[in-house]
């Protein structure tokens, strides 16, 4: 059994775990990051792809006089601004419209969204504004006529790629990163506190990880690790499934998204531009953990019903991909498991055995979650951590302005390296969106014969597939086609067409062609 010794062991390589690992490396800790599946292979790759403060949480804060919800919105808006600045290649501003056909509705939304803008402070990315019926019809030409609305700005991003870059940045900073590596047990010191973890790969190989502190960042699976460490620990997690569909029809050709603020049962729906198609989501439905990643027929029918209602010209929408993800809802300590008092705030818990668990929260606020977790780590260690050192996110430069300038220069250099054809501009955009400033060194290493785009949906090439396998910890077709690029998330049939090639390259480069997802025994988004 291989033996390792680190300051900090992080279990779970989703958004929160990867952020904890990166921030810990920046503070001089030796770190190991383990995941039972792929990097970001759970909830973190199945979001609505929005970096946002949460308009509905703002409304809830005022309806319930809940200052905690207001603070959550403020924190998330600041973080939205951070990611738009630091990772402009995979995050961008997106304007959304709340439709209304009444003057009162216009005034209500403008007042609320004006406050939303103000809460962002210096990180404000745009001003909310009224939008006329004619302007809305021009932006969303298939929308049912007769409505104006209020437009506001949030961010849209590639969740799986940002998660991957956080984990790989931590790795380049010195962290040990393992995937397909499940924690199966813990060891304790004489005083009963956790001193080590035992992990096991899918081939049965075990490793021993002695650690000063162990952090549980496993999202909806947090209770399983908590109870492995302490069988008496009371459950804290509830799971709510968010369902998403991708439609072949581009309902948002003007680049604006649509927010349906209230459905018949009070849920909120988004219809967003997504790789030239339309992303529709999301429903919130309580579910068991093992049902968190599977959309139901009822949920799909629910979403399509609202598509037809708002876009009556689209009587038969074509679904090209579908996915679901389980949101980790945290119930307050001491409440019953069926408590309705579930919130999107996060909490850092310390069990008597020493396990630190970061639970709840949302994608946009993964950095504050990491900071709070490291405060608990420092308390466990009994000493302050070092000041954070600069560690640029992989693909970015020292400053946001330098990143943008170098991306423009790199685009011209990529043009000279890529095949001259109808997809070249699309391929340049794709490469930079996925790899940032690493796009040029990556493609330069690729044999020119392997740079040809393989799909008109997302123009990945065989060189990228090899890069994903050799340098990005891909070990299955789902890893490559769902998370390293988003092809399966956009068009599952097109991803299945390329699946044999990906499996062939996996077999040739690693000898372990794994066609199944760790969550589902099929290629899946």
Short mmCIF file of C-alpha atoms in Angstrom, two decimals:
data_model
loop_
_atom_site.label_atom_id
_atom_site.label_comp_id
_atom_site.label_asym_id
_atom_site.label_seq_id
_atom_site.Cartn_x
_atom_site.Cartn_y
_atom_site.Cartn_z
CA UNK A 1 0.00 0.00 0.00
CA UNK A 2 1.43 3.37 -1.05
CA UNK A 3 1.90 5.75 1.86
CA UNK A 4 1.57 9.55 1.71
CA UNK A 5 1.86 12.33 4.27
CA UNK A 6 0.27 15.74 3.70
CA UNK A 7 -0.87 18.73 5.71
CA UNK A 8 -4.35 18.64 4.20
CA UNK A 9 -6.38 15.89 2.57
CA UNK A 10 -9.43 17.12 0.60
CA UNK A 11 -12.08 14.54 -0.29
CA UNK A 12 -14.13 15.59 -3.31
CA UNK A 13 -12.84 17.39 -6.42
CA UNK A 14 -15.99 19.34 -7.26
CA UNK A 15 -16.14 23.14 -7.18
CA UNK A 16 -15.74 23.46 -3.42
CA UNK A 17 -13.06 20.78 -3.01
CA UNK A 18 -10.97 22.04 -5.94
CA UNK A 19 -11.22 25.59 -4.56
CA UNK A 20 -10.13 24.46 -1.09
CA UNK A 21 -7.16 22.61 -2.61
CA UNK A 22 -6.06 25.58 -4.71
CA UNK A 23 -6.40 28.08 -1.86
CA UNK A 24 -4.55 25.74 0.52
CA UNK A 25 -1.66 25.38 -1.95
CA UNK A 26 -1.51 29.17 -2.19
CA UNK A 27 -1.05 29.28 1.58
CA UNK A 28 1.88 26.90 1.55
CA UNK A 29 0.19 23.66 2.65
CA UNK A 30 0.99 20.26 1.20
CA UNK A 31 -2.30 19.00 -0.22
CA UNK A 32 -3.88 15.88 -1.66
CA UNK A 33 -7.19 16.07 -3.57
CA UNK A 34 -9.12 12.83 -4.07
CA UNK A 35 -12.35 12.07 -5.92
CA UNK A 36 -14.27 8.84 -6.27
CA UNK A 37 -15.12 9.74 -9.86
CA UNK A 38 -14.00 12.43 -12.29
CA UNK A 39 -13.02 16.01 -11.49
CA UNK A 40 -16.30 17.89 -11.20
CA UNK A 41 -18.16 14.77 -12.30
CA UNK A 42 -21.13 15.28 -9.99
CA UNK A 43 -23.27 18.33 -9.37
CA UNK A 44 -20.49 20.75 -10.31
CA UNK A 45 -20.75 19.95 -14.04
CA UNK A 46 -24.57 19.98 -14.07
CA UNK A 47 -25.43 23.54 -13.12
CA UNK A 48 -27.48 26.05 -15.12
CA UNK A 49 -24.12 27.58 -16.19
CA UNK A 50 -24.90 30.91 -14.51
CA UNK A 51 -22.60 32.98 -12.30
CA UNK A 52 -25.22 34.93 -10.45
CA UNK A 53 -26.21 36.58 -7.22
CA UNK A 54 -29.65 34.99 -7.29
CA UNK A 55 -32.53 37.27 -8.22
CA UNK A 56 -35.00 34.93 -6.54
CA UNK A 57 -32.97 34.98 -3.30
CA UNK A 58 -33.10 38.77 -3.34
CA UNK A 59 -36.88 38.65 -3.65
CA UNK A 60 -37.05 36.07 -0.87
CA UNK A 61 -34.87 38.25 1.38
CA UNK A 62 -37.37 41.10 1.21
CA UNK A 63 -40.49 38.97 1.41
CA UNK A 64 -39.22 37.24 4.57
CA UNK A 65 -37.05 40.07 5.99
CA UNK A 66 -34.11 37.65 5.87
CA UNK A 67 -30.82 39.54 6.08
CA UNK A 68 -28.85 36.29 5.68
CA UNK A 69 -30.34 35.83 2.20
CA UNK A 70 -29.47 39.44 1.36
CA UNK A 71 -25.88 38.87 2.43
CA UNK A 72 -25.78 35.71 0.30
CA UNK A 73 -26.83 37.73 -2.74
CA UNK A 74 -24.22 40.41 -2.03
CA UNK A 75 -21.43 37.85 -1.61
CA UNK A 76 -22.41 36.00 -4.78
CA UNK A 77 -22.50 39.21 -6.82
CA UNK A 78 -18.97 40.07 -5.74
CA UNK A 79 -17.82 36.58 -6.69
CA UNK A 80 -19.61 36.81 -10.02
CA UNK A 81 -17.48 39.86 -10.77
CA UNK A 82 -14.32 38.04 -9.69
CA UNK A 83 -14.77 35.15 -12.11
CA UNK A 84 -15.76 37.38 -15.02
CA UNK A 85 -12.51 39.28 -14.47
CA UNK A 86 -10.19 36.36 -13.75
CA UNK A 87 -11.43 33.88 -16.36
CA UNK A 88 -12.76 35.94 -19.31
CA UNK A 89 -12.10 33.05 -21.68
CA UNK A 90 -14.71 30.81 -20.04
CA UNK A 91 -17.04 33.32 -18.38
CA UNK A 92 -18.91 36.21 -19.96
CA UNK A 93 -21.66 38.70 -19.23
CA UNK A 94 -25.16 37.57 -20.22
CA UNK A 95 -28.23 39.78 -20.32
CA UNK A 96 -31.49 38.18 -19.23
CA UNK A 97 -35.04 39.47 -19.61
CA UNK A 98 -37.89 39.18 -17.13
CA UNK A 99 -41.02 39.55 -19.27
CA UNK A 100 -44.11 41.41 -18.10
CA UNK A 101 -47.12 42.97 -19.81
CA UNK A 102 -48.10 45.34 -17.00
CA UNK A 103 -46.79 48.71 -15.85
CA UNK A 104 -46.83 47.45 -12.25
CA UNK A 105 -44.68 44.49 -13.27
CA UNK A 106 -42.18 46.80 -14.96
CA UNK A 107 -41.93 49.01 -11.88
CA UNK A 108 -41.64 46.03 -9.50
CA UNK A 109 -38.86 44.37 -11.49
CA UNK A 110 -36.98 47.60 -12.12
CA UNK A 111 -36.96 48.43 -8.41
CA UNK A 112 -35.73 44.97 -7.42
CA UNK A 113 -33.14 44.72 -10.17
CA UNK A 114 -31.93 48.23 -9.47
CA UNK A 115 -31.11 47.07 -5.95
CA UNK A 116 -29.50 43.94 -7.43
CA UNK A 117 -27.18 46.23 -9.42
CA UNK A 118 -26.38 48.35 -6.38
CA UNK A 119 -25.50 45.34 -4.23
CA UNK A 120 -22.76 44.45 -6.72
CA UNK A 121 -20.98 47.73 -5.94
CA UNK A 122 -17.80 48.12 -7.95
CA UNK A 123 -18.33 44.65 -9.38
CA UNK A 124 -21.47 45.77 -11.19
CA UNK A 125 -21.43 44.46 -14.77
CA UNK A 126 -24.35 46.39 -16.24
CA UNK A 127 -27.48 48.38 -15.46
CA UNK A 128 -30.95 46.90 -15.47
CA UNK A 129 -33.24 48.59 -17.96
CA UNK A 130 -36.74 48.47 -19.31
CA UNK A 131 -37.11 46.79 -22.69
CA UNK A 132 -39.97 47.55 -25.05
CA UNK A 133 -42.20 45.01 -26.74
CA UNK A 134 -40.60 45.71 -30.12
CA UNK A 135 -37.04 45.40 -28.76
CA UNK A 136 -37.90 42.16 -26.99
CA UNK A 137 -39.52 40.77 -30.12
CA UNK A 138 -36.38 41.60 -32.08
CA UNK A 139 -34.12 39.81 -29.59
CA UNK A 140 -36.45 36.84 -29.04
CA UNK A 141 -38.40 36.68 -32.32
CA UNK A 142 -40.26 33.46 -31.52
CA UNK A 143 -41.43 34.70 -28.10
CA UNK A 144 -45.19 35.06 -27.85
CA UNK A 145 -45.99 38.65 -28.80
CA UNK A 146 -47.36 41.50 -26.76
CA UNK A 147 -44.87 41.67 -23.89
CA UNK A 148 -42.14 44.01 -22.78
CA UNK A 149 -39.88 43.40 -19.85
CA UNK A 150 -36.90 44.36 -17.76
CA UNK A 151 -33.37 43.30 -18.74
CA UNK A 152 -30.53 42.74 -16.28
CA UNK A 153 -27.04 41.23 -16.36
CA UNK A 154 -25.52 38.11 -14.86
CA UNK A 155 -22.67 35.84 -15.89
CA UNK A 156 -22.62 32.64 -17.94
CA UNK A 157 -19.71 30.20 -17.68
CA UNK A 158 -18.41 26.71 -18.40
CA UNK A 159 -18.75 25.04 -15.02
CA UNK A 160 -16.86 21.83 -15.82
CA UNK A 161 -13.87 23.63 -17.34
CA UNK A 162 -13.56 26.09 -14.45
CA UNK A 163 -13.71 23.17 -12.02
CA UNK A 164 -11.01 21.35 -13.98
CA UNK A 165 -8.78 24.43 -14.10
CA UNK A 166 -9.11 24.98 -10.34
CA UNK A 167 -8.06 21.37 -9.68
CA UNK A 168 -5.22 21.41 -12.21
CA UNK A 169 -3.97 24.76 -10.93
CA UNK A 170 -3.78 23.23 -7.45
CA UNK A 171 -1.93 20.28 -8.96
CA UNK A 172 0.57 22.51 -10.74
CA UNK A 173 1.06 24.31 -7.42
CA UNK A 174 2.14 21.01 -5.86
CA UNK A 175 -1.07 19.20 -4.85
CA UNK A 176 -1.42 15.46 -5.42
CA UNK A 177 -4.57 14.85 -7.51
CA UNK A 178 -6.26 11.46 -7.78
CA UNK A 179 -9.47 10.52 -9.58
CA UNK A 180 -11.38 7.20 -9.43
CA UNK A 181 -10.04 7.06 -5.89
CA UNK A 182 -12.70 6.45 -3.23
CA UNK A 183 -12.09 6.95 0.49
CA UNK A 184 -13.11 3.70 2.15
CA UNK A 185 -11.94 4.21 5.74
CA UNK A 186 -10.21 6.38 8.30
CA UNK A 187 -7.52 5.86 10.90
CA UNK A 188 -7.52 7.55 14.30
CA UNK A 189 -4.87 8.64 16.72
CA UNK A 190 -4.88 7.62 20.38
CA UNK A 191 -7.20 10.53 21.27
CA UNK A 192 -9.81 9.41 18.70
CA UNK A 193 -9.13 12.11 16.14
CA UNK A 194 -8.74 11.33 12.45
CA UNK A 195 -5.11 10.95 11.44
CA UNK A 196 -5.30 9.28 8.04
CA UNK A 197 -7.60 8.03 5.29
CA UNK A 198 -7.51 4.87 3.20
CA UNK A 199 -8.45 5.25 -0.47
CA UNK A 200 -9.15 2.56 -3.04
CA UNK A 201 -9.10 2.81 -6.83
CA UNK A 202 -11.58 1.07 -9.12
CA UNK A 203 -8.88 -1.57 -9.73
CA UNK A 204 -8.63 -2.32 -6.00
CA UNK A 205 -5.32 -0.55 -5.29
CA UNK A 206 -5.27 1.08 -1.88
CA UNK A 207 -3.29 4.11 -0.68
CA UNK A 208 -2.70 5.47 2.81
CA UNK A 209 -3.00 9.24 3.31
CA UNK A 210 -1.72 10.54 6.66
CA UNK A 211 -2.94 14.11 7.06
CA UNK A 212 -2.91 16.87 9.63
CA UNK A 213 -6.50 17.78 8.70
CA UNK A 214 -9.10 16.03 6.53
CA UNK A 215 -11.75 18.06 4.67
CA UNK A 216 -14.97 16.57 3.39
CA UNK A 217 -16.09 18.48 0.27
CA UNK A 218 -18.30 15.86 -1.34
CA UNK A 219 -21.45 17.89 -1.94
CA UNK A 220 -24.62 15.81 -1.85
CA UNK A 221 -22.52 12.86 -0.64
CA UNK A 222 -21.30 14.74 2.46
CA UNK A 223 -23.31 12.66 4.91
CA UNK A 224 -21.73 9.41 3.73
CA UNK A 225 -18.23 10.69 4.56
CA UNK A 226 -19.41 12.28 7.81
CA UNK A 227 -20.94 9.00 8.95
CA UNK A 228 -17.91 7.01 7.81
CA UNK A 229 -15.88 9.22 10.14
CA UNK A 230 -18.52 9.27 12.91
CA UNK A 231 -21.42 6.77 12.67
CA UNK A 232 -23.34 8.87 15.21
CA UNK A 233 -23.28 12.02 13.07
CA UNK A 234 -26.82 13.18 12.30
CA UNK A 235 -27.67 13.64 8.59
CA UNK A 236 -27.45 17.24 7.40
CA UNK A 237 -28.03 17.11 3.63
CA UNK A 238 -31.16 17.27 1.54
CA UNK A 239 -31.00 16.91 -2.24
CA UNK A 240 -33.01 18.88 -4.77
CA UNK A 241 -32.79 17.82 -8.41
CA UNK A 242 -32.37 20.45 -11.11
CA UNK A 243 -33.33 19.26 -14.59
CA UNK A 244 -32.00 20.77 -17.83
CA UNK A 245 -32.78 20.27 -21.50
CA UNK A 246 -30.87 21.48 -24.55
CA UNK A 247 -33.04 22.28 -27.57
CA UNK A 248 -31.76 22.23 -31.13
CA UNK A 249 -33.82 25.34 -31.84
CA UNK A 250 -32.05 28.60 -31.04
CA UNK A 251 -34.76 30.53 -29.22
CA UNK A 252 -32.35 33.30 -28.16
CA UNK A 253 -30.69 34.44 -31.43
CA UNK A 254 -30.17 37.97 -30.09
CA UNK A 255 -27.97 36.66 -27.29
CA UNK A 256 -30.38 37.52 -24.46
CA UNK A 257 -31.75 34.84 -22.14
CA UNK A 258 -35.27 34.64 -20.74
CA UNK A 259 -36.12 34.26 -17.06
CA UNK A 260 -39.65 33.07 -16.39
CA UNK A 261 -39.99 34.43 -12.85
CA UNK A 262 -42.94 32.38 -11.68
CA UNK A 263 -44.54 29.23 -13.01
CA UNK A 264 -47.89 27.83 -11.93
CA UNK A 265 -46.24 26.03 -8.99
CA UNK A 266 -43.90 28.91 -8.07
CA UNK A 267 -40.69 27.65 -9.64
CA UNK A 268 -38.28 29.75 -11.72
CA UNK A 269 -37.22 28.76 -15.25
CA UNK A 270 -34.36 29.91 -17.46
CA UNK A 271 -34.16 29.73 -21.25
CA UNK A 272 -30.59 30.62 -22.21
CA UNK A 273 -28.38 30.78 -25.32
CA UNK A 274 -26.06 27.75 -25.28
CA UNK A 275 -23.61 26.86 -28.07
CA UNK A 276 -26.03 28.06 -30.75
CA UNK A 277 -28.91 26.19 -29.14
CA UNK A 278 -31.13 26.77 -26.12
CA UNK A 279 -30.59 25.61 -22.55
CA UNK A 280 -33.83 25.22 -20.61
CA UNK A 281 -33.91 24.66 -16.87
CA UNK A 282 -34.41 24.16 -14.12
CA UNK A 283 -36.96 22.45 -11.92
CA UNK A 284 -36.44 21.99 -8.20
CA UNK A 285 -37.67 18.63 -7.02
CA UNK A 286 -36.67 16.87 -3.78
CA UNK A 287 -35.13 13.50 -4.58
CA UNK A 288 -33.00 10.66 -3.28
CA UNK A 289 -29.26 10.95 -3.92
CA UNK A 290 -29.24 8.04 -6.36
CA UNK A 291 -31.87 9.81 -8.50
CA UNK A 292 -30.10 13.17 -8.57
CA UNK A 293 -28.55 12.88 -12.06
CA UNK A 294 -31.49 11.45 -13.98
CA UNK A 295 -34.18 13.75 -15.43
CA UNK A 296 -37.64 12.24 -15.23
CA UNK A 297 -40.18 12.14 -18.05
CA UNK A 298 -42.46 14.31 -15.94
CA UNK A 299 -39.80 17.00 -15.50
CA UNK A 300 -39.02 16.99 -19.22
CA UNK A 301 -42.70 17.34 -20.07
CA UNK A 302 -42.97 20.18 -17.53
CA UNK A 303 -40.11 22.12 -19.13
CA UNK A 304 -41.28 21.51 -22.70
CA UNK A 305 -44.77 22.66 -21.73
CA UNK A 306 -43.37 26.03 -20.72
CA UNK A 307 -41.26 26.24 -23.87
CA UNK A 308 -44.41 25.81 -25.96
CA UNK A 309 -46.28 28.30 -23.78
CA UNK A 310 -43.67 31.04 -24.17
CA UNK A 311 -42.60 30.15 -27.71
CA UNK A 312 -45.82 28.93 -29.38
CA UNK A 313 -44.18 28.86 -32.82
CA UNK A 314 -42.04 25.96 -31.55
CA UNK A 315 -44.72 23.30 -31.34
CA UNK A 316 -42.31 20.35 -31.45
CA UNK A 317 -38.99 21.24 -29.72
CA UNK A 318 -36.09 18.91 -30.49
CA UNK A 319 -34.18 17.83 -27.37
CA UNK A 320 -30.53 17.11 -28.21
CA UNK A 321 -29.28 16.58 -24.65
CA UNK A 322 -30.65 16.40 -21.14
CA UNK A 323 -29.09 16.25 -17.71
CA UNK A 324 -29.86 16.70 -14.05
CA UNK A 325 -27.85 17.56 -10.99
CA UNK A 326 -28.49 17.34 -7.26
CA UNK A 327 -28.23 20.62 -5.39
CA UNK A 328 -26.75 20.18 -1.90
CA UNK A 329 -29.30 21.82 0.39
CA UNK A 330 -28.24 22.19 3.98
CA UNK A 331 -30.79 21.92 6.76
CA UNK A 332 -29.99 23.74 10.02
CA UNK A 333 -28.38 21.60 12.71
CA UNK A 334 -30.92 20.20 15.14
CA UNK A 335 -33.87 20.32 12.73
CA UNK A 336 -35.67 17.22 11.55
CA UNK A 337 -34.56 15.70 8.26
CA UNK A 338 -37.80 16.80 6.62
CA UNK A 339 -37.31 20.43 7.59
CA UNK A 340 -38.47 22.94 5.02
CA UNK A 341 -35.88 25.41 6.32
CA UNK A 342 -33.30 24.58 3.69
CA UNK A 343 -31.02 27.34 2.47
CA UNK A 344 -28.31 27.93 -0.12
CA UNK A 345 -25.82 29.31 2.40
CA UNK A 346 -22.86 27.12 3.22
CA UNK A 347 -21.63 25.89 6.56
CA UNK A 348 -18.28 24.56 7.70
CA UNK A 349 -18.77 21.88 10.35
CA UNK A 350 -16.12 20.36 12.62
CA UNK A 351 -16.98 16.97 14.10
CA UNK A 352 -15.41 15.90 17.43
CA UNK A 353 -13.22 13.44 15.50
CA UNK A 354 -11.69 16.39 13.63
CA UNK A 355 -13.36 15.96 10.24
CA UNK A 356 -14.02 19.33 8.62
CA UNK A 357 -17.03 19.32 6.27
CA UNK A 358 -17.94 22.16 3.93
CA UNK A 359 -21.61 21.77 3.04
CA UNK A 360 -24.29 23.57 1.08
CA UNK A 361 -23.50 26.69 -0.90
CA UNK A 362 -23.52 27.34 -4.64
CA UNK A 363 -21.03 27.37 -7.51
CA UNK A 364 -20.60 31.15 -7.61
CA UNK A 365 -19.44 31.31 -3.99
CA UNK A 366 -16.88 28.48 -4.05
CA UNK A 367 -14.04 30.86 -3.07
CA UNK A 368 -15.66 32.18 0.15
CA UNK A 369 -16.52 28.58 0.97
CA UNK A 370 -12.85 27.68 0.58
CA UNK A 371 -11.74 30.61 2.74
CA UNK A 372 -14.13 29.63 5.54
CA UNK A 373 -12.98 26.01 5.29
CA UNK A 374 -9.33 27.02 5.62
CA UNK A 375 -10.14 29.02 8.75
CA UNK A 376 -11.40 25.76 10.26
CA UNK A 377 -8.28 23.97 8.99
CA UNK A 378 -6.07 26.56 10.70
CA UNK A 379 -8.02 26.08 13.95
CA UNK A 380 -7.48 22.31 13.71
CA UNK A 381 -3.77 22.81 13.09
CA UNK A 382 -3.49 25.26 15.95
CA UNK A 383 -1.61 27.82 13.89
CA UNK A 384 -2.41 30.52 11.31
CA UNK A 385 -1.87 29.66 7.68
CA UNK A 386 0.57 31.59 5.53
CA UNK A 387 -0.51 34.59 3.48
CA UNK A 388 -1.85 33.52 0.06
CA UNK A 389 0.76 33.63 -2.68
CA UNK A 390 -0.09 34.45 -6.28
CA UNK A 391 -1.05 31.36 -8.25
CA UNK A 392 -2.67 32.22 -11.55
CA UNK A 393 -5.62 30.15 -12.68
CA UNK A 394 -4.36 27.89 -15.45
CA UNK A 395 -4.97 29.69 -18.75
CA UNK A 396 -4.85 33.21 -17.32
CA UNK A 397 -2.08 35.80 -16.93
CA UNK A 398 -1.02 37.92 -13.95
CA UNK A 399 -3.80 40.47 -14.45
CA UNK A 400 -7.21 40.44 -16.17
CA UNK A 401 -6.14 43.13 -18.64
CA UNK A 402 -3.03 41.14 -19.57
CA UNK A 403 -5.16 38.01 -20.02
CA UNK A 404 -7.47 39.81 -22.45
CA UNK A 405 -4.60 41.32 -24.41
CA UNK A 406 -2.76 38.02 -24.73
CA UNK A 407 -5.96 36.21 -25.76
CA UNK A 408 -6.36 38.63 -28.68
CA UNK A 409 -2.75 38.08 -29.72
CA UNK A 410 -3.09 34.31 -29.35
CA UNK A 411 -6.15 34.22 -31.62
CA UNK A 412 -4.02 35.42 -34.53
CA UNK A 413 -1.31 32.86 -33.77
CA UNK A 414 -3.87 30.06 -33.61
CA UNK A 415 -5.21 31.06 -37.01
CA UNK A 416 -1.82 30.25 -38.52
CA UNK A 417 -1.74 26.79 -36.89
CA UNK A 418 -5.26 25.53 -37.52
CA UNK A 419 -6.67 24.01 -40.73
CA UNK A 420 -8.00 26.61 -43.14
CA UNK A 421 -11.69 25.77 -43.45
CA UNK A 422 -15.21 26.92 -42.60
CA UNK A 423 -14.81 25.94 -38.92
CA UNK A 424 -11.49 27.69 -38.26
CA UNK A 425 -12.90 30.76 -36.50
CA UNK A 426 -15.23 28.54 -34.47
CA UNK A 427 -12.29 26.31 -33.57
CA UNK A 428 -10.22 29.29 -32.38
CA UNK A 429 -13.09 30.40 -30.13
CA UNK A 430 -13.55 26.88 -28.83
CA UNK A 431 -9.86 26.38 -28.04
CA UNK A 432 -9.55 29.70 -26.23
CA UNK A 433 -12.82 29.16 -24.34
CA UNK A 434 -11.58 25.81 -23.08
CA UNK A 435 -7.89 26.45 -22.51
CA UNK A 436 -7.41 30.21 -22.26
CA UNK A 437 -3.77 31.12 -22.78
CA UNK A 438 -2.84 27.43 -22.71
CA UNK A 439 -4.55 26.93 -26.10
CA UNK A 440 -1.49 27.88 -28.15
CA UNK A 441 1.09 25.72 -26.33
CA UNK A 442 -1.39 22.83 -26.32
CA UNK A 443 -2.17 22.92 -30.03
CA UNK A 444 1.49 23.57 -30.92
CA UNK A 445 2.39 20.17 -29.47
CA UNK A 446 -0.24 18.46 -31.63
CA UNK A 447 0.73 16.86 -34.94
CA UNK A 448 -0.82 19.06 -37.69
CA UNK A 449 -2.69 16.05 -39.04
CA UNK A 450 -4.56 15.77 -35.69
CA UNK A 451 -5.81 19.38 -35.62
CA UNK A 452 -8.76 18.86 -37.98
CA UNK A 453 -12.17 19.58 -36.35
CA UNK A 454 -14.16 16.40 -35.78
CA UNK A 455 -17.60 17.98 -35.31
CA UNK A 456 -19.44 21.08 -36.49
CA UNK A 457 -21.32 21.23 -33.17
CA UNK A 458 -18.19 21.72 -31.06
CA UNK A 459 -15.01 21.63 -33.19
CA UNK A 460 -12.74 19.53 -31.00
CA UNK A 461 -9.88 17.72 -32.69
CA UNK A 462 -8.06 14.47 -31.96
CA UNK A 463 -5.16 16.41 -30.50
CA UNK A 464 -7.50 17.79 -27.83
CA UNK A 465 -8.80 14.31 -27.08
CA UNK A 466 -5.23 13.11 -26.54
CA UNK A 467 -4.49 16.16 -24.38
CA UNK A 468 -7.56 15.45 -22.23
CA UNK A 469 -6.37 11.88 -21.68
CA UNK A 470 -2.67 12.57 -21.16
CA UNK A 471 -2.80 15.84 -19.16
CA UNK A 472 -6.35 16.36 -17.86
CA UNK A 473 -7.03 13.09 -16.00
CA UNK A 474 -9.69 11.82 -18.44
CA UNK A 475 -10.35 8.12 -18.02
CA UNK A 476 -13.70 7.63 -19.79
CA UNK A 477 -15.57 8.80 -22.84
CA UNK A 478 -17.86 10.80 -20.55
CA UNK A 479 -14.86 12.60 -19.06
CA UNK A 480 -13.75 13.74 -22.51
CA UNK A 481 -17.06 14.36 -24.27
CA UNK A 482 -19.12 15.70 -21.37
CA UNK A 483 -16.64 17.65 -19.25
CA UNK A 484 -13.35 18.34 -21.07
CA UNK A 485 -15.48 19.62 -23.91
CA UNK A 486 -19.27 20.04 -23.73
CA UNK A 487 -20.26 18.01 -26.78
CA UNK A 488 -22.40 15.49 -24.91
CA UNK A 489 -24.03 18.34 -22.98
CA UNK A 490 -25.03 19.97 -26.29
CA UNK A 491 -25.71 17.04 -28.62
CA UNK A 492 -25.61 13.55 -27.14
CA UNK A 493 -26.05 11.81 -30.50
CA UNK A 494 -23.03 13.64 -31.92
CA UNK A 495 -21.00 12.67 -28.84
CA UNK A 496 -21.97 9.03 -29.31
CA UNK A 497 -20.71 9.24 -32.89
CA UNK A 498 -17.26 10.19 -31.59
CA UNK A 499 -17.33 7.82 -28.61
CA UNK A 500 -15.55 4.93 -30.45
CA UNK A 501 -12.64 7.23 -31.37
CA UNK A 502 -12.32 8.47 -27.79
CA UNK A 503 -12.37 4.90 -26.44
CA UNK A 504 -9.76 3.87 -28.99
CA UNK A 505 -7.48 6.72 -27.88
CA UNK A 506 -8.06 5.86 -24.21
CA UNK A 507 -7.02 2.28 -24.90
CA UNK A 508 -3.96 3.29 -26.91
CA UNK A 509 -2.76 5.96 -24.49
CA UNK A 510 -3.65 4.41 -21.13
CA UNK A 511 -4.65 0.81 -21.78
CA UNK A 512 -7.86 1.44 -19.84
CA UNK A 513 -10.70 2.35 -22.18
CA UNK A 514 -13.63 3.00 -19.88
CA UNK A 515 -16.78 3.83 -21.81
CA UNK A 516 -19.07 4.26 -18.85
CA UNK A 517 -19.62 7.16 -16.53
CA UNK A 518 -18.94 6.53 -12.83
CA UNK A 519 -22.56 7.55 -12.22
CA UNK A 520 -24.38 5.89 -15.09
CA UNK A 521 -23.39 2.94 -17.28
CA UNK A 522 -23.79 4.94 -20.49
CA UNK A 523 -22.17 7.90 -22.13
CA UNK A 524 -23.98 10.74 -20.45
CA UNK A 525 -23.77 14.47 -19.98
#
